[in-house]
Each structure stands twice: as structure tokens, then as C-alpha cells.
Amino acid sequence: MAVVVWTNFACALLYAVLALLLLAHSTRRLTAWMLIAACSATALWALSVALETGLWVQRPMAQLLEVLRLGAWLGFLVLVRSAGHPEGAASRETRWWLGSVGVICTALVGLYLYGGKLASPPAEGLLVADLSGHLLLVTIGLLLVEAVLRETQLESRWRLKYLCIGVGGMLVYDLFLYSESLLFRRIDPILDASRGAVAAIAAPLVAVAAARNPSWSTQLDVSRRAVYHSAALVGVGIYVLALAGIGTLLGALEAEWAGVLQVTFIFAALMLLAALFFSGTIRTALKKQLSSYLFTHRHDYREQWRRFSAALSSSGRGRSLPERAFQAVAGTVDCEQGGLWLREGEVFARVAGYRLPRGASDEPTGGCFAQELTARGDRLLNLGDGSEGNTLRKAPWLPAWLQAWKSAWLLIPLIQRGFSIGFIVLARPGGRGALDREDRELLETVACHTASYLAEDQNTRALEEARRFEELSRGLAFMAHDLRNLANNLSLTLANARKHIQEPEFQQDMLLSMEESVAGMQRVLGRLRRRDPQAPTTASSDLTQLIGDSLRGHPSERPSVRLELGDGPLFVAGDPDRLVAVSGHLVQNAIDAAGPEGHVTVRLHRDGAASLLEVIDDGPGMSAEFLRERLLRPFGSSKPHGFGLGLYQCRESARELGGELAIESKPGRGTVARLRLPLLSGNTGGWEQEGRDAGE
């Protein structure tokens, strides 16, 4: 017993010194005073245990001081938690905690007085009540320690972590002691004798926390989730204590079946607890009651908005945007049944839904229902509460399947810029009461943002479809322009055939020209079959050979065309068909502008790291205004029957290949078209090396 005496004396000395230091250096805040009281009570308790153990006498004073010690530490934890809240934000909750601790401590003190100082050995009923009361106090203390540690801001957690470790360690030890004692109906002497040493070990940790918190004004982040979590733990603790008490009474029966009844009761009670834990109806009802009792506002708007944003933006598990939008709105009121309808053409199509009735169908956008939704604006319609619900149920504009759906609760229009894009129908969740003003405002705000999100998605998809159609239309227009040029070549060839069909040289040129035209048409149709009319390629093409071959195959009886090609190949990146088409457009435009008596010069040479194709004609030329406003724009043409796409297509193709097209023209002085395309890397060096080798 000497060890017990000295360890308790040491514990008393440590906490007495700590109380004196706090009294000398701490601020005069209520929290600091409560910590001083807790340290003083612990010192007195340890001193009484040491004296009564050394003198081998009964310990009524130590038992009373034990209650005072637990009550002081729990009161201190309550004040620490409330000190981190905004002023007055948790006053009701603080009073509730302090009141609960005070009631239990008073009951234990009354139990000691009623039991006549708990004579040794105490009566079994008094011992069970005593241990149960202490176990309840320790459970509340652990809940408070957990709440303080969890709600403390990360940057301030270092201030309180040693306090939570020290006080939490003492409470965990007491929890084990009282649980073991309640189970075996006696207090283990070794565990009881070690309490002074455990408390002494915790003293330095409490001192460090006190030094880091002289004013005890650490800010806490308190959320409704923390309150619900703490309330759930308290409820479970009370439930388990009640279960233990009833099980004890059943086990005390002398009947043979008492043990079986006790085990059956405990198992059934635990199964009931699990069922209550997973019940959405129970959770909804408890949250509603706690919110009404503990908070000024019914909803935690920060948490609600975080959940709404996470549900709306999360695309996990392959869910579509309408499904996420419905879950985001339904989750605001803990609803799991309903559906979402969106405008698609002439109907509101059902795009998401869960456990909907069989008759739930699409609704026409031109019917009375759609008109009524638009007329009512963004105000949600209550189908299940009071006179409003009864009136709406009988409204002639309401769809028959919705009137027959008994559990239908809310009809939420989705309005965007005064235009109805859809609606949501929610079924009433279990345990949900009538809507109040806050519920309506929250749902209407959420619905407004959901409608904006869905409308933006619809607009994006519409723009994407329009862009694809525009690309396809532009490609088809380019192909029509190419086919028209090929058809003109064939027409001109046939016209010349009437005059020169007997000439063998003409016959050979005509066959080559028709063969090239037919091949060009087949290539154009091939691009159409691939559904990629303008697909660029990265093939390497010799621009010198392509232009030379294409011009030599042109039909005769045209204006004088002079071809000036540089020495050696000029390799550029591009599909041969596109390069031939671009150069052909430029040459054909020059021929048309020059007229039968004009002259056209086609000059191709190297200009630094690029190839330069110049097409020069001596036609009438064009004004600066026409060049600036019409020439290089689609459907801008000076020809009576032209598409106005040739030069525009040439410029776009040149840009896609990394080059540029420039047009210079003056009235009466003709026109010069310059097409500049970059040469492939290594093109110049390879060509020069071949030239040097040939020269050698």
C-alpha cells in the first residue's frame, strides 16, 4: 500500500502546483477558473485517497471528491468547447451539457448520502447505481474530448492536442475501470490503486496545454454534422446504459429461463439499434428536432451548398448530368424517390428517375401543364401538404398520372430566363414534416441553379451540334466547288473535241484530261464517304511536279499560260489533291479574269524556307474595296454564276498547311496571287545535296 500512498501524494502535489501556477499566470476567464478548480479537485481527491489508504479507513470523502473531480473536468471541457464558438452561438447547448453533468453529479452525491457513506461492502444495488453514474459521466467526458479535438481548426489543433490526450487518457482509464467493475460487481483493487499514477502522468500534458492557451480562446469549426455526431453518440451511450440496466435486472431473476431471456433481450435490443441507425426516416426526424432546438436556422447552408455542388459536379459511376442534377436537388431534402423531365423538342422527356409510378410519362410542351408551369414561374408547388396540396391535386391542368401518384410531394419547375426547360417531381421522404419558409427558399435557390446548369449544358450541346453541321456544310460546299471546276474542265474538253477530235495529239490530251477529272471526282467522293470532307494530311508532296503535271493536262484553246518552274523539287506537307485543287483554283481564276486574249504566268520557286507560287494575269483587276470586303470571304465572287468559295478555300487550306495566301490587284493592271507554303524540314538540304552530287 505504500506505493499507492506515495503515487497519490505525488499526484496531489503535481496538481496543487499546477493549480497555483495557473492562479498566478492565467487570465481571469471563466475557463481558466474552471481549470484551476479541476486541478484543485484532483489534488484534493488524490490527497484524500492517500490519507485514507495510509490510515486504512473508509473513503466517503474520496468518493465525494471523485464526483467533484469528474464534474470539474467535464465542466472545464464544456467551457473549452463553448469558448471556441462565436459569442452566444452555442449557449443553449452549453447549458444543456452543464445541466446534464450537474444532474448526474447531484444524483451521485445524493446516493452517497442515502447509502450511509456506502458501507463496505456496499449493497449491490447501490454499487450498480454508483458505477452506472460514474460510467455515464466518463462517457460524456469522452464525447466532449472527441468534439473539442475534431472541431478545432487545423492551425490551432497543436494548442489543444495535449489537453485532449491527458484528460482523454484519464477518462479512458476510468471507462475501463467502471465498465470492468460494473461487469463483475466489484471494484478491482489494482485498477483502483493505479488511478493516482495515471492522473499524475496526465498532469504534464495538461500543463503544456495550459501554457499554450493562456486565454483559452481557441477558435473551433463547429458544424451541424459535429452536433449530430455528438448527439448520436450520446443517444447510443444512453441506450447501451439502459440496455445494461435492464439486462442486469433480467439476469437477477431466479427462474431457469432468466439467462436465456437476458441473452435474447440483449441481442434483440442490439438489432433494434442497428435498424434505427440505418433508418433514413429516423435520421431525418432527429435532424429536424435537433435543428429546431439547437440552431437559429434550420439548415446548415454551407454544408448544404457543398453537398449540392459535389453531387452536381461529380461524374463518377457513369451518371449523366440529368441524373446528377436530380440527386443534387433531391438530396437537399433527403429524398430518394422522384424524377426529372427536360424539354426535348415538343415534349418534356423523362431523363432521370427513381421508383416512379408506371404511368409517369412524357408531357407535351404545348399543353396546359407546360403553360401553367411557365405562368407560375420558379415557385415550387406543394402537392402533399394542407389546402394547397388538396387544391393542386384537383387542378385540371395537372397530368392524370401525377394526380394519381399519392406519394407525390413537390413539383419544382426549372425556369431559365422566364422559359420552362423542365420540372422535377419529388416524393415525400419518411419522417418529413410540412415545408416551412426556409425549406422553400432553399429548394427554389437550388432549383434555380440546377436550371441554369442544365440550360448551359443544353446550349453547349446545341452549339457543338451546330458547329459540326457547319463544318460538314462548309466541307460539302468546298467539294461542290471542286466538282464544279472538274465539270467545267470536262465541258471545255468536250467543246474542244468538236473541233479537234480528228487530231491524234488532241485525242491523247483529251484522254489524259478526262482521266484526271474522273480521278479527281472519285477522290472528292471518297472524302465524302469518309465523312471528313476537309481532313488534312501530313503527306509529303513535290509541289513542282504537281503543278507541272496539272497545268500540262489542261485543255487547249485557253489564254496563253506561261509556266516558270524552279530547278529541283519543292517538298511541302499536304495532301496532293488539296494542293492541286488550291493551285488549280488560282490558275483557273487567273484564266477567267484574263479572258481569251489575255496572258497568265504561273511561277514557282523557292523563297528561303518556303515555296512561293505566283499566279499573274493581265485581266481587268479589282478595286481595293472589293479585295478588302468580299474577295477572300465565303460567297464573295465577281463571277455571275460563281460560288465565291474558291479563294476562300485556298486561303483556309494555306493556313491549315502553315502558309498564307496574298492577293494584289489594281483596276486595269491585273492581279497577282501569291501562295506561300513552308518547305518540309530537311527538304532544302537534301535537294542541295542531290544537286551537288549530280554536278560532280
mmCIF file of N, CA and C in Angstrom, residues 63-65 67-68 102-115 130 134:
data_model
loop_
_atom_site.group_PDB
_atom_site.id
_atom_site.type_symbol
_atom_site.label_atom_id
_atom_site.label_comp_id
_atom_site.label_asym_id
_atom_site.label_seq_id
_atom_site.Cartn_x
_atom_site.Cartn_y
_atom_site.Cartn_z
ATOM 1 N N GLN A 63 -14.773 9.448 -2.209
ATOM 2 C CA GLN A 63 -15.831 9.194 -3.185
ATOM 3 C C GLN A 63 -16.548 10.486 -3.570
ATOM 4 N N LEU A 64 -16.781 11.331 -2.581
ATOM 5 C CA LEU A 64 -17.417 12.612 -2.901
ATOM 6 C C LEU A 64 -16.484 13.487 -3.741
ATOM 7 N N LEU A 65 -15.188 13.498 -3.383
ATOM 8 C CA LEU A 65 -14.235 14.285 -4.166
ATOM 9 C C LEU A 65 -14.043 13.713 -5.573
ATOM 10 N N VAL A 67 -16.469 12.476 -7.400
ATOM 11 C CA VAL A 67 -17.568 13.069 -8.167
ATOM 12 C C VAL A 67 -17.256 14.523 -8.491
ATOM 13 N N LEU A 68 -16.714 15.254 -7.504
ATOM 14 C CA LEU A 68 -16.362 16.651 -7.740
ATOM 15 C C LEU A 68 -15.273 16.766 -8.810
ATOM 16 N N GLY A 102 -24.364 18.400 -14.070
ATOM 17 C CA GLY A 102 -24.783 18.766 -12.725
ATOM 18 C C GLY A 102 -25.825 17.818 -12.161
ATOM 19 N N VAL A 103 -26.775 17.390 -12.991
ATOM 20 C CA VAL A 103 -27.822 16.477 -12.512
ATOM 21 C C VAL A 103 -27.226 15.136 -12.107
ATOM 22 N N ILE A 104 -26.298 14.607 -12.912
ATOM 23 C CA ILE A 104 -25.709 13.301 -12.599
ATOM 24 C C ILE A 104 -24.856 13.390 -11.341
ATOM 25 N N CYS A 105 -24.074 14.461 -11.219
ATOM 26 C CA CYS A 105 -23.247 14.617 -10.016
ATOM 27 C C CYS A 105 -24.112 14.757 -8.761
ATOM 28 N N THR A 106 -25.188 15.510 -8.856
ATOM 29 C CA THR A 106 -26.090 15.668 -7.713
ATOM 30 C C THR A 106 -26.717 14.340 -7.327
ATOM 31 N N ALA A 107 -27.082 13.546 -8.364
ATOM 32 C CA ALA A 107 -27.670 12.235 -8.077
ATOM 33 C C ALA A 107 -26.672 11.323 -7.379
ATOM 34 N N LEU A 108 -25.406 11.379 -7.776
ATOM 35 C CA LEU A 108 -24.402 10.544 -7.124
ATOM 36 C C LEU A 108 -24.159 10.988 -5.682
ATOM 37 N N VAL A 109 -24.101 12.292 -5.464
ATOM 38 C CA VAL A 109 -23.922 12.783 -4.094
ATOM 39 C C VAL A 109 -25.103 12.365 -3.225
ATOM 40 N N GLY A 110 -26.312 12.496 -3.779
ATOM 41 C CA GLY A 110 -27.480 12.047 -3.023
ATOM 42 C C GLY A 110 -27.450 10.558 -2.747
ATOM 43 N N LEU A 111 -26.908 9.798 -3.698
ATOM 44 C CA LEU A 111 -26.797 8.353 -3.493
ATOM 45 C C LEU A 111 -25.854 8.034 -2.341
ATOM 46 N N TYR A 112 -24.732 8.791 -2.231
ATOM 47 C CA TYR A 112 -23.809 8.568 -1.126
ATOM 48 C C TYR A 112 -24.456 8.908 0.211
ATOM 49 N N LEU A 113 -25.167 10.011 0.233
ATOM 50 C CA LEU A 113 -25.819 10.405 1.483
ATOM 51 C C LEU A 113 -26.915 9.416 1.861
ATOM 52 N N TYR A 114 -27.656 8.938 0.857
ATOM 53 C CA TYR A 114 -28.726 7.979 1.126
ATOM 54 C C TYR A 114 -28.152 6.638 1.558
ATOM 55 N N GLY A 115 -27.003 6.261 0.996
ATOM 56 C CA GLY A 115 -26.438 4.953 1.308
ATOM 57 C C GLY A 115 -25.620 4.926 2.577
ATOM 58 N N ASP A 130 -24.030 3.443 -8.450
ATOM 59 C CA ASP A 130 -22.834 4.283 -8.357
ATOM 60 C C ASP A 130 -21.950 4.123 -9.589
ATOM 61 N N HIS A 134 -21.045 6.945 -12.598
ATOM 62 C CA HIS A 134 -19.683 7.303 -12.982
ATOM 63 C C HIS A 134 -19.415 6.973 -14.448
#
